[in-house]
């Protein structure tokens, strides 16, 4: 074979690989995730209905409203802030598909940063999708990144100057939905997303906000509730109740730092009437010392390298052969919100928010998550929404 033939073969091989990878990227970016509006969903709006600054953008997400019609308070669940943390959006979707609100209202966003769910982290070899087995088949979601897709937010600054504090943050944090609160109406898409959600929180008179997250076991803010000053009493009692009688691994409570800006637990409480909280749970796939980065690790939370780090006391959460499976992670998040409501209702009965239809922590651990997700093909088309 002469040199020209070798070059041609190499060019064709490279072209084939580019075409294959391009088709895989496209499949991931445009994959549609159906969400079934459960029996408690009374209305589905777009985020742009609350602020036009996000209209026409990829982050004009669905806003699910569960209104009892009975006077009470309003809670807001934020899922999908960081789409590389699947327990976040799965927990939010559990409420959309199962919850019935008997007093007050619950507002849910399952994909707060849709753009970040359409790309995975560069160089990390993340799986493109993850699945949950259900009685009716396999339910599939996009795996995402921590930050907004650069295709939707460009260019990054040399240094991100947070608004309105003026604090200097890392350049990529202008695409991190949990560094750009409270947002601004004329910023890049991530800042506009935060601004639109803040407008909704203020105008809908939201009382309680819970932002769902996951964290690597090497990270000290782990298996905990981070609370604004307004929410400290509620968070402390929630932590004690869950640790004493529900969760085998304790859930802590931490104060939101006043000097670090852009985070939901700080800025929502500072810039609205709502008490703001953030819940963290362990996700071993985010650890830098992990092994093979695949769907098995993502969903089972089992990794021998992370376990070895634990043996050397390098982690802030325990891990053994059972790992941190998605059922436990979602179960902790869902139960944390339900307990927050129980405590909040005792603190201010005039703004009670009463929710039913949600399985207990032990039921989710014993049964798995699959039985709680509805089959989109079995319900009327007007009850299915694409996230």
Protein backbone atom coordinates (compact mmCIF):
# COMPACT_ATOMS: atom_id res chain seq x y z
CA UNK A 1 0.00 0.00 0.00
CA UNK A 2 1.47 3.35 -1.04
CA UNK A 3 1.53 6.54 1.03
CA UNK A 4 -1.47 8.09 -0.74
CA UNK A 5 -3.59 5.04 0.01
CA UNK A 6 -2.58 5.16 3.66
CA UNK A 7 -3.47 8.85 3.89
CA UNK A 8 -6.81 8.25 2.19
CA UNK A 9 -7.62 5.36 4.52
CA UNK A 10 -6.68 7.47 7.54
CA UNK A 11 -8.83 10.35 6.27
CA UNK A 12 -11.81 8.08 5.71
CA UNK A 13 -11.39 6.51 9.15
CA UNK A 14 -11.17 9.93 10.79
CA UNK A 15 -14.20 11.12 8.85
CA UNK A 16 -16.15 8.06 9.92
CA UNK A 17 -15.27 8.63 13.56
CA UNK A 18 -16.26 12.29 13.33
CA UNK A 19 -19.59 11.36 11.75
CA UNK A 20 -20.26 8.70 14.38
CA UNK A 21 -19.40 10.95 17.30
CA UNK A 22 -21.41 13.80 15.77
CA UNK A 23 -24.49 11.62 15.50
CA UNK A 24 -24.04 10.49 19.12
CA UNK A 25 -23.67 14.08 20.33
CA UNK A 26 -26.76 15.07 18.38
CA UNK A 27 -28.79 12.16 19.75
CA UNK A 28 -27.89 13.19 23.28
CA UNK A 29 -28.50 16.92 22.79
CA UNK A 30 -31.95 16.48 21.27
CA UNK A 31 -33.17 13.49 23.29
CA UNK A 32 -36.63 14.21 24.67
CA UNK A 33 -37.48 13.25 28.24
CA UNK A 34 -41.21 12.70 28.83
CA UNK A 35 -42.61 13.63 32.22
CA UNK A 36 -46.12 12.56 33.19
CA UNK A 37 -48.12 15.20 35.03
CA UNK A 38 -49.45 13.23 37.98
CA UNK A 39 -52.80 13.52 39.74
CA UNK A 40 -51.73 16.56 41.74
CA UNK A 41 -50.50 18.70 38.84
CA UNK A 42 -53.08 21.42 38.21
CA UNK A 43 -51.13 23.53 35.72
CA UNK A 44 -47.91 23.46 33.71
CA UNK A 45 -46.33 26.76 32.71
CA UNK A 46 -43.07 27.78 31.11
CA UNK A 47 -40.45 29.70 33.04
CA UNK A 48 -40.89 32.57 30.58
CA UNK A 49 -44.46 32.98 31.84
CA UNK A 50 -42.89 34.43 34.98
CA UNK A 51 -40.24 36.52 33.21
CA UNK A 52 -39.80 37.15 29.48
CA UNK A 53 -36.00 37.34 29.76
CA UNK A 54 -35.73 33.57 29.27
CA UNK A 55 -38.27 33.27 26.43
CA UNK A 56 -37.00 31.47 23.35
CA UNK A 57 -33.95 30.04 25.11
CA UNK A 58 -33.10 26.41 25.78
CA UNK A 59 -33.62 27.05 29.50
CA UNK A 60 -37.28 28.04 29.17
CA UNK A 61 -38.17 24.95 31.20
CA UNK A 62 -41.47 23.50 32.35
CA UNK A 63 -42.81 24.71 35.69
CA UNK A 64 -45.17 22.20 37.31
CA UNK A 65 -47.74 23.66 39.69
CA UNK A 66 -49.55 21.48 42.22
CA UNK A 67 -52.25 23.65 43.78
CA UNK A 68 -54.63 22.24 46.38
CA UNK A 69 -57.03 25.15 46.15
CA UNK A 70 -56.89 25.29 49.95
CA UNK A 71 -55.19 28.37 51.45
CA UNK A 72 -51.73 27.69 52.80
CA UNK A 73 -48.10 28.23 51.96
CA UNK A 74 -46.09 27.66 48.79
CA UNK A 75 -42.98 25.51 48.39
CA UNK A 76 -40.63 25.42 45.40
CA UNK A 77 -38.51 22.36 44.52
CA UNK A 78 -35.53 22.96 42.23
CA UNK A 79 -34.33 19.86 40.39
CA UNK A 80 -31.62 19.67 37.75
CA UNK A 81 -29.43 22.58 38.83
CA UNK A 82 -26.42 20.39 38.03
CA UNK A 83 -27.49 17.68 35.55
CA UNK A 84 -24.48 15.49 36.38
CA UNK A 85 -26.30 14.87 39.68
CA UNK A 86 -29.22 12.61 38.66
CA UNK A 87 -30.81 12.28 42.11
CA UNK A 88 -31.65 15.98 41.79
CA UNK A 89 -33.99 15.82 38.80
CA UNK A 90 -35.26 12.31 39.64
CA UNK A 91 -36.34 13.49 43.10
CA UNK A 92 -38.12 16.49 41.63
CA UNK A 93 -39.85 14.28 39.06
CA UNK A 94 -41.06 11.96 41.84
CA UNK A 95 -43.17 14.85 43.13
CA UNK A 96 -44.48 15.80 39.69
CA UNK A 97 -45.65 12.25 38.94
CA UNK A 98 -46.91 11.21 42.39
CA UNK A 99 -47.63 14.08 44.77
CA UNK A 100 -51.09 15.35 45.66
CA UNK A 101 -51.14 18.65 47.54
CA UNK A 102 -53.96 18.80 50.10
CA UNK A 103 -53.19 22.28 51.42
CA UNK A 104 -51.14 25.08 49.92
CA UNK A 105 -49.09 24.76 46.75
CA UNK A 106 -45.94 23.05 45.53
CA UNK A 107 -44.09 24.33 42.45
CA UNK A 108 -41.54 22.03 40.82
CA UNK A 109 -38.86 22.47 38.18
CA UNK A 110 -37.21 19.20 37.14
CA UNK A 111 -34.70 20.59 34.63
CA UNK A 112 -33.63 23.97 35.99
CA UNK A 113 -30.67 24.07 33.58
CA UNK A 114 -31.79 22.22 30.47
CA UNK A 115 -28.75 23.42 28.54
CA UNK A 116 -26.38 21.69 30.97
CA UNK A 117 -28.32 18.44 30.52
CA UNK A 118 -27.52 18.47 26.79
CA UNK A 119 -23.78 18.05 27.16
CA UNK A 120 -21.55 15.96 29.42
CA UNK A 121 -18.37 17.15 31.09
CA UNK A 122 -15.49 17.40 28.62
CA UNK A 123 -12.78 14.79 29.08
CA UNK A 124 -14.61 12.81 31.78
CA UNK A 125 -16.08 10.01 29.60
CA UNK A 126 -19.49 10.30 31.24
CA UNK A 127 -22.27 8.03 29.98
CA UNK A 128 -24.67 9.89 27.70
CA UNK A 129 -27.80 8.47 29.32
CA UNK A 130 -28.94 6.65 32.43
CA UNK A 131 -31.99 4.46 32.93
CA UNK A 132 -34.36 3.16 35.57
CA UNK A 133 -36.19 -0.14 35.14
CA UNK A 134 -39.96 0.21 35.56
CA UNK A 135 -42.87 -2.27 35.36
CA UNK A 136 -43.60 -0.95 31.86
CA UNK A 137 -40.04 -0.90 30.53
CA UNK A 138 -36.92 1.22 30.68
CA UNK A 139 -37.14 4.94 31.48
CA UNK A 140 -34.26 7.00 30.17
CA UNK A 141 -32.76 10.40 30.98
CA UNK A 142 -29.90 12.52 29.63
CA UNK A 143 -26.73 12.62 31.70
CA UNK A 144 -25.43 16.16 31.85
CA UNK A 145 -22.68 18.51 32.95
CA UNK A 146 -22.31 20.80 35.93
CA UNK A 147 -22.42 23.95 33.79
CA UNK A 148 -24.47 25.37 30.94
CA UNK A 149 -23.43 24.19 27.48
CA UNK A 150 -20.87 26.63 26.07
CA UNK A 151 -22.79 26.49 22.77
CA UNK A 152 -25.62 28.31 24.56
CA UNK A 153 -23.47 30.70 26.60
CA UNK A 154 -20.47 32.32 25.00
CA UNK A 155 -17.93 33.72 25.60
CA UNK A 156 -16.83 33.01 29.16
CA UNK A 157 -15.18 36.02 30.83
CA UNK A 158 -11.61 35.95 32.11
CA UNK A 159 -13.08 36.33 35.60
CA UNK A 160 -16.76 36.05 36.48
CA UNK A 161 -17.87 39.07 38.50
CA UNK A 162 -20.97 38.04 40.42
CA UNK A 163 -23.97 40.36 40.32
CA UNK A 164 -24.88 42.20 42.50
CA UNK A 165 -22.15 41.44 45.07
CA UNK A 166 -19.21 42.15 42.77
CA UNK A 167 -17.40 39.08 44.11
CA UNK A 168 -14.84 37.54 41.75
CA UNK A 169 -15.50 33.88 40.92
CA UNK A 170 -13.97 31.38 38.48
CA UNK A 171 -14.61 32.14 34.82
CA UNK A 172 -16.77 29.05 34.23
CA UNK A 173 -19.08 29.93 37.12
CA UNK A 174 -20.96 32.27 34.82
CA UNK A 175 -22.39 28.99 33.45
CA UNK A 176 -22.97 27.41 36.88
CA UNK A 177 -26.62 27.80 37.89
CA UNK A 178 -25.64 27.60 41.56
CA UNK A 179 -23.17 30.48 41.30
CA UNK A 180 -25.32 32.99 39.41
CA UNK A 181 -28.21 33.58 41.81
CA UNK A 182 -30.09 35.95 42.00
CA UNK A 183 -29.33 36.48 38.33
CA UNK A 184 -29.83 39.51 36.16
CA UNK A 185 -32.20 40.22 33.28
CA UNK A 186 -29.51 41.27 30.77
CA UNK A 187 -26.88 38.63 31.57
CA UNK A 188 -25.93 35.43 29.80
CA UNK A 189 -28.46 32.59 29.71
CA UNK A 190 -27.59 31.12 33.11
CA UNK A 191 -27.97 34.47 34.85
CA UNK A 192 -31.26 35.07 33.05
CA UNK A 193 -32.48 31.64 34.17
CA UNK A 194 -31.79 32.54 37.79
CA UNK A 195 -33.45 35.92 37.37
CA UNK A 196 -36.60 34.33 35.95
CA UNK A 197 -36.78 31.86 38.83
CA UNK A 198 -36.28 34.69 41.33
CA UNK A 199 -39.15 36.58 39.71
CA UNK A 200 -41.33 33.51 40.12
CA UNK A 201 -40.30 33.08 43.77
CA UNK A 202 -41.09 36.70 44.56
CA UNK A 203 -44.29 37.06 42.56
CA UNK A 204 -45.74 33.68 43.58
CA UNK A 205 -45.02 34.45 47.25
CA UNK A 206 -42.99 31.28 47.75
CA UNK A 207 -42.31 30.45 51.40
CA UNK A 208 -39.85 27.53 51.20
CA UNK A 209 -37.28 26.70 48.51
CA UNK A 210 -35.29 23.45 48.40
CA UNK A 211 -32.51 23.03 45.83
CA UNK A 212 -31.47 19.38 45.24
CA UNK A 213 -27.80 18.43 44.75
CA UNK A 214 -25.31 15.57 44.93
CA UNK A 215 -21.63 15.74 45.88
CA UNK A 216 -18.48 13.66 45.72
CA UNK A 217 -17.52 11.92 48.94
CA UNK A 218 -14.24 13.86 48.96
CA UNK A 219 -16.23 17.07 49.45
CA UNK A 220 -16.87 18.24 53.03
CA UNK A 221 -20.38 19.61 52.38
CA UNK A 222 -21.90 16.14 52.21
CA UNK A 223 -25.16 14.45 53.29
CA UNK A 224 -26.35 17.71 54.74
CA UNK A 225 -28.85 20.55 54.56
CA UNK A 226 -27.38 24.01 53.96
CA UNK A 227 -29.73 26.64 55.35
CA UNK A 228 -30.17 30.40 55.13
CA UNK A 229 -30.70 32.18 58.45
CA UNK A 230 -34.45 32.21 57.82
CA UNK A 231 -34.45 28.41 57.57
CA UNK A 232 -32.05 27.43 60.34
CA UNK A 233 -34.67 26.30 62.85
CA UNK A 234 -36.50 24.22 60.24
CA UNK A 235 -33.26 22.68 58.94
CA UNK A 236 -31.95 21.85 62.40
CA UNK A 237 -35.14 20.07 63.45
CA UNK A 238 -35.32 18.25 60.10
CA UNK A 239 -31.75 17.04 60.52
CA UNK A 240 -32.42 15.76 64.04
CA UNK A 241 -35.65 13.98 63.07
CA UNK A 242 -34.18 12.22 60.04
CA UNK A 243 -30.92 11.28 61.74
CA UNK A 244 -32.60 9.91 64.84
CA UNK A 245 -35.26 7.75 63.24
CA UNK A 246 -35.06 7.48 59.43
CA UNK A 247 -31.62 7.63 57.77
CA UNK A 248 -28.92 5.04 58.58
CA UNK A 249 -26.31 7.64 57.56
CA UNK A 250 -26.91 10.92 59.40
CA UNK A 251 -27.91 14.09 57.57
CA UNK A 252 -26.23 17.20 58.92
CA UNK A 253 -27.15 20.86 58.91
CA UNK A 254 -24.86 23.74 57.98
CA UNK A 255 -25.21 27.51 57.91
CA UNK A 256 -25.17 29.23 54.54
CA UNK A 257 -21.95 31.27 54.44
CA UNK A 258 -22.66 34.99 54.22
CA UNK A 259 -19.43 35.79 52.38
CA UNK A 260 -19.84 33.35 49.47
CA UNK A 261 -22.22 34.65 46.82
CA UNK A 262 -24.22 33.19 43.97
CA UNK A 263 -25.53 30.09 45.75
CA UNK A 264 -29.24 29.36 46.05
CA UNK A 265 -29.22 28.93 49.83
CA UNK A 266 -27.69 32.41 50.21
CA UNK A 267 -29.16 34.57 47.46
CA UNK A 268 -32.77 33.33 47.43
CA UNK A 269 -33.05 34.03 51.14
CA UNK A 270 -31.36 37.42 50.77
CA UNK A 271 -33.37 38.60 47.76
CA UNK A 272 -36.86 37.26 48.47
CA UNK A 273 -39.31 36.50 51.24
CA UNK A 274 -38.57 32.75 50.99
CA UNK A 275 -36.50 30.63 53.34
CA UNK A 276 -33.91 28.85 51.21
CA UNK A 277 -32.31 25.46 51.74
CA UNK A 278 -30.06 23.13 49.76
CA UNK A 279 -29.84 19.35 50.21
CA UNK A 280 -26.70 17.32 49.41
CA UNK A 281 -26.34 13.55 49.10
CA UNK A 282 -23.32 11.39 48.23
CA UNK A 283 -22.61 10.49 44.58
CA UNK A 284 -19.40 8.44 44.16
CA UNK A 285 -19.22 8.96 40.41
CA UNK A 286 -18.24 12.58 41.02
CA UNK A 287 -15.13 11.60 42.97
CA UNK A 288 -11.83 12.19 41.18
CA UNK A 289 -10.45 8.86 42.42
CA UNK A 290 -13.22 6.76 40.89
CA UNK A 291 -12.79 3.79 38.58
CA UNK A 292 -14.64 3.17 35.30
CA UNK A 293 -17.05 6.04 34.68
CA UNK A 294 -20.17 4.32 33.40
CA UNK A 295 -23.89 4.06 34.05
CA UNK A 296 -23.33 1.22 36.52
CA UNK A 297 -21.20 3.45 38.75
CA UNK A 298 -23.60 6.38 38.34
CA UNK A 299 -26.66 4.42 39.42
CA UNK A 300 -25.20 1.89 41.89
CA UNK A 301 -22.73 4.21 43.58
CA UNK A 302 -20.32 1.29 44.03
CA UNK A 303 -16.62 1.84 43.39
CA UNK A 304 -13.63 -0.02 44.88
CA UNK A 305 -11.29 2.95 44.43
CA UNK A 306 -13.60 5.27 46.37
CA UNK A 307 -13.91 2.54 49.01
CA UNK A 308 -10.12 2.37 49.26
CA UNK A 309 -10.02 6.13 49.82
CA UNK A 310 -12.53 5.65 52.61
CA UNK A 311 -10.28 3.06 54.24
CA UNK A 312 -7.58 5.75 54.33
CA UNK A 313 -10.03 8.24 55.90
CA UNK A 314 -9.98 10.55 52.88
CA UNK A 315 -13.76 10.86 52.56
CA UNK A 316 -16.50 12.83 54.29
CA UNK A 317 -19.14 10.11 53.90
CA UNK A 318 -19.06 6.37 54.59
CA UNK A 319 -19.07 3.83 51.75
CA UNK A 320 -18.97 0.03 51.65
CA UNK A 321 -19.74 -2.75 49.16
CA UNK A 322 -23.37 -1.64 48.92
CA UNK A 323 -22.32 1.78 47.61
CA UNK A 324 -24.70 4.71 47.32
CA UNK A 325 -27.44 3.44 44.95
CA UNK A 326 -29.80 5.87 43.29
CA UNK A 327 -32.78 4.52 45.30
CA UNK A 328 -31.14 5.64 48.54
CA UNK A 329 -30.02 9.00 47.14
CA UNK A 330 -33.47 9.87 45.80
CA UNK A 331 -35.12 8.45 48.91
CA UNK A 332 -33.07 10.76 51.10
CA UNK A 333 -33.88 13.82 48.99
CA UNK A 334 -37.61 13.14 48.77
CA UNK A 335 -37.90 12.36 52.47
CA UNK A 336 -35.87 15.44 53.38
CA UNK A 337 -38.37 17.68 51.61
CA UNK A 338 -41.34 15.95 53.19
CA UNK A 339 -39.80 16.35 56.64
CA UNK A 340 -38.98 20.01 55.98
CA UNK A 341 -42.68 20.54 55.24
CA UNK A 342 -43.70 18.75 58.44
CA UNK A 343 -41.44 21.01 60.50
CA UNK A 344 -42.41 24.15 58.58
CA UNK A 345 -46.09 23.40 59.18
CA UNK A 346 -45.45 23.26 62.92
CA UNK A 347 -43.52 26.54 62.85
CA UNK A 348 -46.19 28.41 60.87
CA UNK A 349 -49.53 26.54 60.76
CA UNK A 350 -51.18 29.45 58.92
CA UNK A 351 -49.00 28.64 55.89
CA UNK A 352 -49.16 24.86 56.07
CA UNK A 353 -48.23 22.84 52.99
CA UNK A 354 -49.64 19.31 53.14
CA UNK A 355 -48.54 16.72 50.57
CA UNK A 356 -49.68 13.10 50.14
CA UNK A 357 -49.02 10.34 47.61
CA UNK A 358 -45.27 10.22 48.22
CA UNK A 359 -43.65 6.92 49.28
CA UNK A 360 -41.60 6.74 52.45
CA UNK A 361 -37.82 6.48 52.46
CA UNK A 362 -37.95 2.78 53.28
CA UNK A 363 -40.50 2.10 50.54
CA UNK A 364 -38.23 3.69 47.93
CA UNK A 365 -35.23 1.73 49.18
CA UNK A 366 -37.15 -1.57 49.29
CA UNK A 367 -39.17 -1.17 46.08
CA UNK A 368 -36.76 0.80 43.91
CA UNK A 369 -37.78 3.92 42.01
CA UNK A 370 -39.23 2.30 38.88
CA UNK A 371 -42.73 1.65 40.20
CA UNK A 372 -43.18 5.35 40.95
CA UNK A 373 -42.59 6.58 37.40
CA UNK A 374 -45.64 6.58 35.13
CA UNK A 375 -45.80 5.15 31.61
CA UNK A 376 -46.15 8.12 29.20
CA UNK A 377 -47.91 5.90 26.64
CA UNK A 378 -50.66 4.97 29.11
CA UNK A 379 -51.92 8.49 29.85
CA UNK A 380 -53.60 11.14 27.68
CA UNK A 381 -51.12 13.09 25.57
CA UNK A 382 -52.05 16.35 27.27
CA UNK A 383 -50.64 14.95 30.53
CA UNK A 384 -47.20 14.29 29.04
CA UNK A 385 -44.61 17.08 28.91
CA UNK A 386 -41.14 17.09 27.41
CA UNK A 387 -38.21 18.24 29.56
